[in-house]
């Protein structure tokens, strides 16, 4: 076979240089390969040209491009070549090959039915860094003659130009992918930072799920998004955003079910139109979906699911998958932290409830049961009275005892859930509480309750748990001022600003050293109530300097209806 010529004819050289300049200026790989094919035909006068790109193992063809064959002929031929016969010869022995008659080569085994007749042939490899990238094949030189040594030389030089162009296009594509990966990373980091800013110190699981689903939906342009959390063996929809999302809340995926094949804790899944119908089990109408696991500290805690990209094509591509996977890492940590706090709050609430029950039991035993015992004795004395007058005296005493017992029971019941809260709301309930304290103490009170909207109108009712927490903080703070502080004045301030209720109870009493206080001041109960409500409590007490109880509580509104 011929080697590189010492010189090309001037006209051929000019044509080759023109092709080379065009090739190296092209940065799209598919366009480069097409340009190589067209240039090969143009320079050699071949009727048919093809380019085969080798697979990763280098034993066959993964791509086969061609020019010169029409669509009708292409349909008649059927399957494209895979790299056998003469084409396989260039794969196994990557050197230029020129044949006057294809059928004379020992590895030739003919053409499939419908394939045009081909006699003459020339093929050369495209080498990149010593490895075969692909091969260029030409057949049927126009005019009917064989391909010449000059044609082979031109094709060798063209293949070298093509190799340079392919390397440039590959480098450009790698740079483009790197830039796209960097943009996705930046986008994911921005979304993560935005999520972190929005969450702040947010510990309410419902609020965290709301923020995660909204951010995920916006991040990939989805019609709707969902968070499914692992509860026992099932994945259950606990968060949703977007069109029709709320219909799916509470729906679950059982292990081994149809949906478990597409939505799981192990790997991301892009769900196409053929499989998207399975999401009906979650009451989700979808043309396409993307499922990404939520993992925290190496453990799967749930799945982030987005449905239907907005636009003509609802499908999600690898770019959206990578973006959502990056976001899911931070989202999983936020959800896991909120979940842990919620579990801790539940344990704290149970412990607090048990202590409250114990206190009520002691109240009933120490006061109410003793009062009822005294009442029974009075009734027995009335029955055994020697005269009607004596019986009346015992009954009068008994009536007084009944009134004291009923009053005590009313007070105990009020501590469970003050009726004023349900009947009047938190502001009026605090006023009523202050009136009761004022009636049985010499303390002077200053009260400032500001829970109105910015325009002066009263906003919606708070959740019952929040109202109870506010009420108890004021009650316990004033009780301490009266019982322990020897105070002459107390100030109560309750206000809402920017989604936070601030409660302040301040007195001018003796104060106390917090490190020495163990029992009797209700501090444990106050801390537990505030922690369960997701807030922060600060207590400042200094000997001779009065006491300040300050709590900040996140606003939670009552459910409609």
XYZ file of C-alpha atoms in Angstrom:
561
model
C 0.000 0.000 0.000
C 1.030 3.556 -0.675
C 2.442 5.872 1.954
C 2.192 9.649 2.299
C 3.171 11.256 -1.061
C 6.146 13.569 -1.182
C 4.015 16.157 -2.928
C 0.430 16.650 -4.007
C -0.590 18.426 -7.164
C -1.098 22.119 -6.496
C -4.822 22.041 -7.190
C -5.341 19.010 -4.947
C -3.258 20.606 -2.210
C -5.306 23.795 -2.346
C -8.552 21.822 -2.168
C -7.220 19.775 0.754
C -6.090 22.877 2.652
C -9.494 24.455 2.110
C -11.170 21.346 3.518
C -8.717 21.293 6.438
C -9.438 24.892 7.364
C -13.159 24.168 7.281
C -12.757 21.069 9.431
C -10.638 22.561 12.194
C -12.972 25.546 12.528
C -15.958 23.261 13.203
C -16.552 22.415 16.877
C -19.671 20.252 16.660
C -18.688 16.565 16.467
C -21.567 15.439 14.253
C -20.859 18.289 11.850
C -17.159 17.332 11.749
C -17.973 13.742 10.804
C -20.389 14.889 8.099
C -17.801 17.324 6.740
C -15.199 14.529 6.540
C -17.624 12.403 4.499
C -18.521 15.194 2.098
C -14.874 16.215 1.697
C -13.821 12.621 0.974
C -16.372 12.372 -1.846
C -15.420 15.787 -3.180
C -11.662 15.123 -3.226
C -11.737 11.578 -4.683
C -14.842 11.600 -6.844
C -16.423 8.668 -4.948
C -20.122 8.025 -5.406
C -20.632 6.547 -1.930
C -18.916 7.474 1.331
C -19.319 6.162 4.869
C -17.713 6.686 8.260
C -17.825 4.116 11.025
C -17.094 5.081 14.645
C -15.727 2.205 16.743
C -17.408 1.110 19.969
C -15.663 1.388 23.340
C -14.173 -2.106 22.998
C -12.791 -1.326 19.542
C -14.244 -4.513 18.058
C -17.284 -3.161 16.208
C -19.075 -0.031 15.051
C -21.334 1.983 17.349
C -22.125 4.640 14.739
C -22.317 4.441 10.948
C -22.773 7.594 8.877
C -23.178 7.573 5.105
C -23.778 9.791 2.066
C -24.765 8.870 -1.468
C -27.547 6.406 -0.588
C -31.141 7.672 -0.664
C -33.773 6.961 1.971
C -35.580 4.399 -0.204
C -32.357 2.458 -0.773
C -31.574 2.754 2.935
C -34.910 1.160 3.865
C -34.328 -1.713 1.418
C -30.871 -2.434 2.847
C -32.226 -2.883 6.392
C -29.755 -3.063 9.275
C -26.684 -0.840 9.082
C -23.222 -2.494 9.017
C -21.712 -3.555 12.355
C -18.103 -3.915 11.210
C -17.825 -7.337 9.564
C -16.268 -8.395 6.243
C -14.158 -5.740 4.503
C -15.162 -3.169 7.139
C -13.944 -5.535 9.829
C -10.591 -5.858 8.053
C -9.884 -2.176 8.706
C -10.880 -2.626 12.361
C -8.562 -5.576 12.933
C -5.736 -4.173 10.755
C -5.994 -0.345 10.840
C -4.032 0.486 7.699
C -5.178 2.026 4.396
C -6.890 -0.547 2.164
C -7.534 -0.029 -1.582
C -9.343 -2.612 -3.738
C -10.132 -2.658 -7.446
C -12.743 -5.389 -6.872
C -14.303 -5.804 -3.416
C -15.377 -9.346 -4.201
C -11.780 -10.492 -4.750
C -10.813 -9.885 -1.103
C -10.850 -13.102 0.980
C -12.924 -11.473 3.773
C -15.624 -10.195 1.424
C -18.956 -11.982 1.742
C -21.173 -9.897 -0.493
C -23.893 -7.346 0.119
C -27.384 -7.684 1.620
C -30.470 -7.726 -0.607
C -31.389 -4.262 -1.841
C -27.835 -2.953 -1.447
C -26.474 -1.079 -4.513
C -23.660 -2.753 -6.428
C -20.199 -1.669 -5.312
C -16.926 -2.736 -6.927
C -14.061 -0.383 -6.148
C -13.099 0.509 -2.575
C -10.667 2.556 -0.522
C -10.658 2.874 3.252
C -8.386 4.520 5.834
C -8.443 4.700 9.635
C -8.890 7.874 11.701
C -6.278 7.655 14.473
C -6.377 9.721 17.666
C -3.471 9.425 20.122
C -2.462 6.082 18.614
C -5.967 4.613 18.949
C -8.434 3.954 16.144
C -11.397 6.314 16.446
C -13.100 5.158 13.254
C -12.675 4.481 9.548
C -13.577 6.290 6.333
C -14.859 4.074 3.491
C -15.275 5.132 -0.165
C -16.714 3.061 -3.025
C -17.498 3.461 -6.723
C -15.208 6.134 -8.139
C -17.091 8.211 -10.668
C -16.143 7.359 -14.244
C -15.981 3.648 -13.474
C -12.258 3.403 -12.871
C -10.468 2.224 -9.715
C -9.352 4.488 -6.896
C -5.786 5.649 -7.427
C -2.783 5.917 -5.170
C -3.331 9.691 -5.191
C -6.902 9.145 -3.951
C -5.558 7.043 -1.119
C -2.983 9.720 -0.256
C -5.676 12.398 -0.199
C -7.849 10.252 2.038
C -4.956 9.592 4.452
C -4.270 13.321 4.803
C -8.002 14.017 5.147
C -8.250 11.390 7.895
C -5.441 13.143 9.759
C -7.206 16.484 9.398
C -10.380 14.742 10.537
C -8.595 13.356 13.611
C -7.497 16.867 14.592
C -11.034 18.179 14.060
C -12.524 15.326 16.110
C -10.081 16.055 18.955
C -11.034 19.735 18.849
C -14.738 18.918 18.809
C -14.298 16.453 21.680
C -12.360 19.023 23.707
C -15.038 21.609 22.995
C -17.759 19.153 24.042
C -15.876 18.304 27.240
C -15.504 22.014 27.937
C -19.202 22.547 27.240
C -20.138 19.657 29.524
C -17.746 20.942 32.176
C -19.301 24.395 31.943
C -22.783 22.861 32.083
C -21.767 20.761 35.099
C -20.364 23.874 36.752
C -23.546 25.801 35.996
C -25.615 22.953 37.446
C -23.366 22.889 40.489
C -23.724 26.647 40.937
C -27.469 26.368 40.390
C -27.655 23.586 42.951
C -25.536 25.559 45.424
C -27.695 28.638 44.891
C -30.821 26.555 45.481
C -29.224 25.030 48.572
C -28.201 28.457 49.877
C -31.672 29.792 49.153
C -33.218 26.830 50.945
C -30.907 27.391 53.916
C -31.838 31.085 54.059
C -35.539 30.328 53.862
C -35.318 27.577 56.444
C -33.157 29.601 58.820
C -33.814 28.025 62.190
C -37.014 26.386 60.926
C -37.657 23.132 62.748
C -41.285 22.494 61.837
C -41.324 19.459 59.540
C -44.402 20.618 57.637
C -42.810 23.971 56.841
C -39.540 22.311 55.780
C -41.398 19.955 53.421
C -43.306 22.907 51.964
C -40.097 24.804 51.227
C -38.317 21.742 49.780
C -41.138 20.858 47.383
C -41.579 24.448 46.195
C -37.851 24.891 45.621
C -37.484 21.534 43.812
C -40.404 22.339 41.523
C -38.935 25.715 40.566
C -35.421 24.324 40.167
C -36.273 21.932 37.313
C -39.399 23.668 35.975
C -41.768 20.879 37.032
C -45.554 21.033 37.078
C -45.646 19.524 40.566
C -43.293 18.047 43.148
C -43.587 15.666 46.091
C -41.639 14.428 49.097
C -42.247 10.829 50.112
C -40.927 9.830 53.539
C -40.068 6.341 54.709
C -42.583 5.236 57.341
C -42.045 1.620 58.285
C -41.773 -0.336 55.033
C -43.761 2.232 53.016
C -42.940 5.494 51.275
C -45.725 7.964 52.101
C -46.397 11.336 50.435
C -45.925 13.951 53.173
C -45.159 17.072 51.151
C -46.463 18.406 47.828
C -46.353 21.566 45.732
C -47.903 22.525 42.426
C -50.907 21.484 40.411
C -53.029 18.829 42.141
C -50.301 18.029 44.653
C -52.509 17.982 47.746
C -54.570 15.077 46.353
C -51.620 12.756 46.910
C -50.900 13.580 50.555
C -51.048 10.457 52.694
C -50.863 8.068 49.736
C -48.169 5.409 49.993
C -46.005 3.004 48.020
C -45.891 -0.521 49.389
C -42.674 -2.531 48.925
C -42.862 -4.881 45.972
C -45.685 -2.926 44.318
C -45.716 -1.589 40.774
C -44.500 1.850 41.820
C -41.610 0.440 43.857
C -39.889 -0.451 40.572
C -39.683 3.253 39.648
C -39.515 5.074 42.979
C -37.040 3.847 45.574
C -34.275 4.733 47.999
C -31.366 3.286 46.033
C -31.031 5.287 42.817
C -32.529 8.062 40.722
C -35.023 7.131 38.022
C -36.203 9.068 34.986
C -39.729 7.838 34.344
C -40.943 8.112 30.763
C -44.493 8.268 29.385
C -44.800 4.473 29.181
C -44.276 4.029 32.928
C -45.690 7.339 34.201
C -49.203 5.896 34.273
C -48.181 3.865 37.321
C -48.173 7.117 39.316
C -51.970 6.989 39.276
C -51.521 4.861 42.384
C -50.472 8.078 44.124
C -53.281 10.033 42.434
C -50.724 11.761 40.205
C -51.514 12.331 36.517
C -48.144 12.400 34.791
C -46.606 12.259 31.351
C -43.102 11.918 32.786
C -41.393 12.071 36.167
C -38.026 12.102 37.902
C -37.398 10.324 41.202
C -34.327 11.129 43.342
C -33.517 9.437 46.684
C -33.229 11.515 49.849
C -30.297 10.252 51.913
C -28.970 11.607 55.194
C -25.925 10.191 56.982
C -25.875 7.239 54.616
C -29.488 6.270 55.289
C -32.398 6.551 52.883
C -35.127 8.664 54.462
C -37.384 9.227 51.459
C -37.714 10.284 47.842
C -37.991 13.617 46.027
C -40.350 13.270 43.047
C -40.953 15.875 40.333
C -43.590 15.487 37.625
C -43.875 16.859 34.055
C -41.461 19.545 32.936
C -43.309 22.644 31.826
C -43.182 22.992 28.040
C -43.919 20.842 24.997
C -41.855 17.871 26.242
C -42.654 16.755 29.813
C -39.606 14.471 30.051
C -36.629 15.155 32.300
C -33.063 14.939 30.964
C -29.801 14.071 32.696
C -29.186 17.775 33.374
C -32.317 18.057 35.502
C -31.425 14.792 37.232
C -27.958 16.044 38.218
C -29.392 19.368 39.396
C -32.062 17.700 41.514
C -29.586 15.187 42.956
C -27.357 18.043 44.099
C -30.323 19.797 45.705
C -31.625 16.570 47.281
C -28.508 16.240 49.438
C -29.201 19.472 51.326
C -32.947 18.875 51.326
C -32.460 15.455 52.934
C -30.363 16.912 55.761
C -32.969 19.627 56.418
C -35.810 17.090 56.454
C -33.862 14.690 58.663
C -33.057 17.449 61.158
C -36.689 18.607 61.298
C -37.814 14.996 61.699
C -35.416 14.487 64.605
C -36.599 17.693 66.272
C -40.219 16.634 65.815
C -39.468 13.242 67.397
C -37.711 14.973 70.280
C -40.660 17.317 70.713
C -43.017 14.339 70.823
C -40.917 12.698 73.541
C -40.749 15.995 75.400
C -44.504 16.478 75.088
C -45.151 12.984 76.461
C -42.784 13.566 79.394
C -44.319 16.977 80.060
C -47.808 15.504 79.885
C -46.858 12.815 82.396
C -45.525 15.447 84.784
C -48.721 17.481 84.363
C -50.814 14.410 85.136
C -48.707 13.783 88.232
C -49.239 17.357 89.380
C -52.992 17.135 88.814
C -53.069 13.866 90.755
C -51.264 15.527 93.679
C -53.624 18.513 93.517
C -56.643 16.204 93.635
C -55.164 14.137 96.448
C -53.780 16.949 98.577
C -56.649 19.389 98.253
C -59.804 18.111 96.586
C -59.904 14.656 98.209
C -59.131 16.125 101.631
C -61.851 18.738 101.173
C -64.313 16.023 100.155
C -63.273 14.029 103.230
C -63.967 17.042 105.434
C -67.321 17.501 103.706
C -68.252 13.899 104.463
C -67.447 14.426 108.147
C -69.641 17.564 108.211
C -72.505 15.644 106.642
C -72.151 12.855 109.214
C -72.104 15.434 112.018
C -75.271 16.992 110.631
C -76.951 13.590 110.582
C -75.937 12.951 114.218
C -76.822 16.470 115.396
C -78.865 16.618 118.588
C -80.976 19.501 117.338
C -82.190 21.055 114.114
C -80.193 24.196 114.823
C -76.985 22.212 115.259
C -77.703 20.329 111.995
C -78.172 23.622 110.151
C -74.814 24.873 111.424
C -73.069 21.736 110.119
C -74.849 22.021 106.744
C -73.851 25.682 106.450
C -70.234 24.704 107.011
C -70.668 21.912 104.464
C -72.014 24.371 101.870
C -68.991 26.620 102.365
C -66.742 23.593 101.898
C -68.593 22.654 98.686
C -68.076 26.171 97.313
C -64.337 26.029 98.087
C -64.030 22.592 96.478
C -65.968 23.636 93.371
C -63.817 26.770 93.080
C -60.679 24.647 93.351
C -61.930 22.256 90.680
C -62.751 25.190 88.410
C -59.189 26.420 88.824
C -57.770 22.983 88.058
C -59.975 22.628 84.974
C -58.952 26.102 83.829
C -55.326 24.993 83.936
C -56.106 22.174 81.518
C -57.473 24.606 78.908
C -58.764 27.984 80.107
C -62.299 28.523 78.822
C -61.445 32.144 78.054
C -59.029 30.993 75.342
C -61.749 29.202 73.410
C -64.426 31.801 74.092
C -62.487 35.064 73.739
C -59.085 34.374 72.164
C -55.594 34.856 73.553
C -55.663 38.659 74.017
C -58.901 38.666 76.029
C -57.796 35.556 77.950
C -54.616 37.349 79.069
C -56.686 40.353 80.198
C -58.923 38.003 82.198
C -55.871 36.316 83.726
C -54.415 39.687 84.768
C -57.742 40.644 86.382
C -57.691 37.455 88.475
C -54.102 38.066 89.606
C -54.925 41.702 90.427
C -57.900 40.653 92.565
C -55.773 38.496 94.863
C -52.487 40.437 95.074
C -51.175 43.962 95.604
C -49.087 43.778 92.436
C -49.489 46.645 89.963
C -49.756 45.435 86.358
C -48.813 47.000 83.037
C -50.145 45.063 80.035
C -49.405 45.522 76.322
C -50.840 42.896 73.951
C -50.351 43.733 70.242
C -51.396 40.880 67.974
C -53.055 42.966 65.232
C -52.128 43.073 61.554
C -50.157 46.026 60.202
C -53.382 47.745 59.124
C -54.848 47.538 62.606
C -57.192 44.628 61.919
C -57.074 41.506 64.060
C -55.496 38.526 62.295
C -56.701 34.911 62.298
C -56.686 32.830 65.485
C -53.500 31.050 66.468
C -53.327 27.278 66.765
C -54.717 26.128 70.155
C -51.294 24.793 71.212
C -49.664 28.179 70.592
C -52.389 30.058 72.466
C -52.004 27.695 75.425
C -48.228 28.166 75.441
C -48.522 31.980 75.436
C -51.137 31.862 78.192
C -49.094 29.504 80.405
C -45.927 31.567 80.027
C -47.732 34.688 81.228
C -49.443 32.742 84.013
C -46.241 31.086 85.277
C -44.226 34.304 85.026
C -46.761 36.247 87.092
C -47.129 33.400 89.598
C -43.379 33.547 90.225
C -43.532 37.331 90.594
C -46.224 37.023 93.269
C -44.977 33.921 95.128
C -41.192 34.237 95.005
C -40.062 37.684 93.895
C -41.680 39.988 96.466
C -42.374 42.307 93.535
C -44.483 45.463 93.544
C -44.898 45.849 89.798
C -45.083 43.502 86.802
C -45.186 44.161 83.072
C -46.611 41.788 80.440
C -45.970 42.382 76.722
C -47.092 40.099 73.885
C -46.572 41.081 70.247
C -46.363 39.479 66.817
C -43.805 40.620 64.239
C -42.645 38.870 61.060
C -44.208 35.528 61.905
C -42.865 35.437 65.486
C -44.766 36.005 68.737
C -42.634 37.518 71.502
C -43.809 37.095 75.110
C -42.206 39.170 77.899
C -43.049 38.950 81.609
C -40.974 41.322 83.750
C -41.059 42.213 87.445
C -39.131 44.474 89.827
C -38.751 41.893 92.566
C -35.764 40.343 94.281
C -34.693 38.282 91.317
C -32.804 35.028 91.786
C -29.710 33.125 90.771
C -30.721 30.790 87.936
C -27.906 28.346 88.719
C -29.258 27.776 92.225
C -32.923 27.332 91.296
C -34.007 23.679 91.256
C -37.731 23.460 91.864
C -40.754 25.591 92.642
C -40.324 28.292 89.980
C -41.924 26.335 87.085
C -38.862 26.911 84.890
C -38.755 23.334 83.595
C -42.388 23.504 82.545
C -41.852 26.831 80.779
C -38.814 25.536 78.886
C -40.619 22.385 77.824
C -43.648 24.304 76.564
C -41.471 26.655 74.514
C -39.351 23.827 73.068
C -42.450 21.861 72.070
C -43.742 24.996 70.305
C -40.435 25.290 68.419
C -39.413 28.523 70.128
C -36.627 29.972 72.281
C -36.797 30.910 75.964
C -34.514 33.267 77.879
C -34.804 33.893 81.636
C -32.784 36.626 83.301
C -32.799 36.632 87.078
C -30.312 38.498 89.262
C -30.413 38.997 92.992
C -31.913 42.409 93.671
C -32.453 43.102 89.993
C -35.845 41.632 89.162
C -36.687 38.902 86.663
C -37.343 38.857 82.916
C -38.939 35.918 81.120
C -38.717 36.308 77.333
C -39.928 33.753 74.770
C -39.986 33.836 70.975
C -42.501 31.480 69.352
C -43.095 30.799 65.634
C -46.619 31.677 64.547
C -48.889 28.743 63.788
C -52.448 29.530 62.769
C -55.535 27.536 63.630
C -56.811 25.108 61.002
C -59.763 26.512 59.001
C -63.181 25.491 60.256
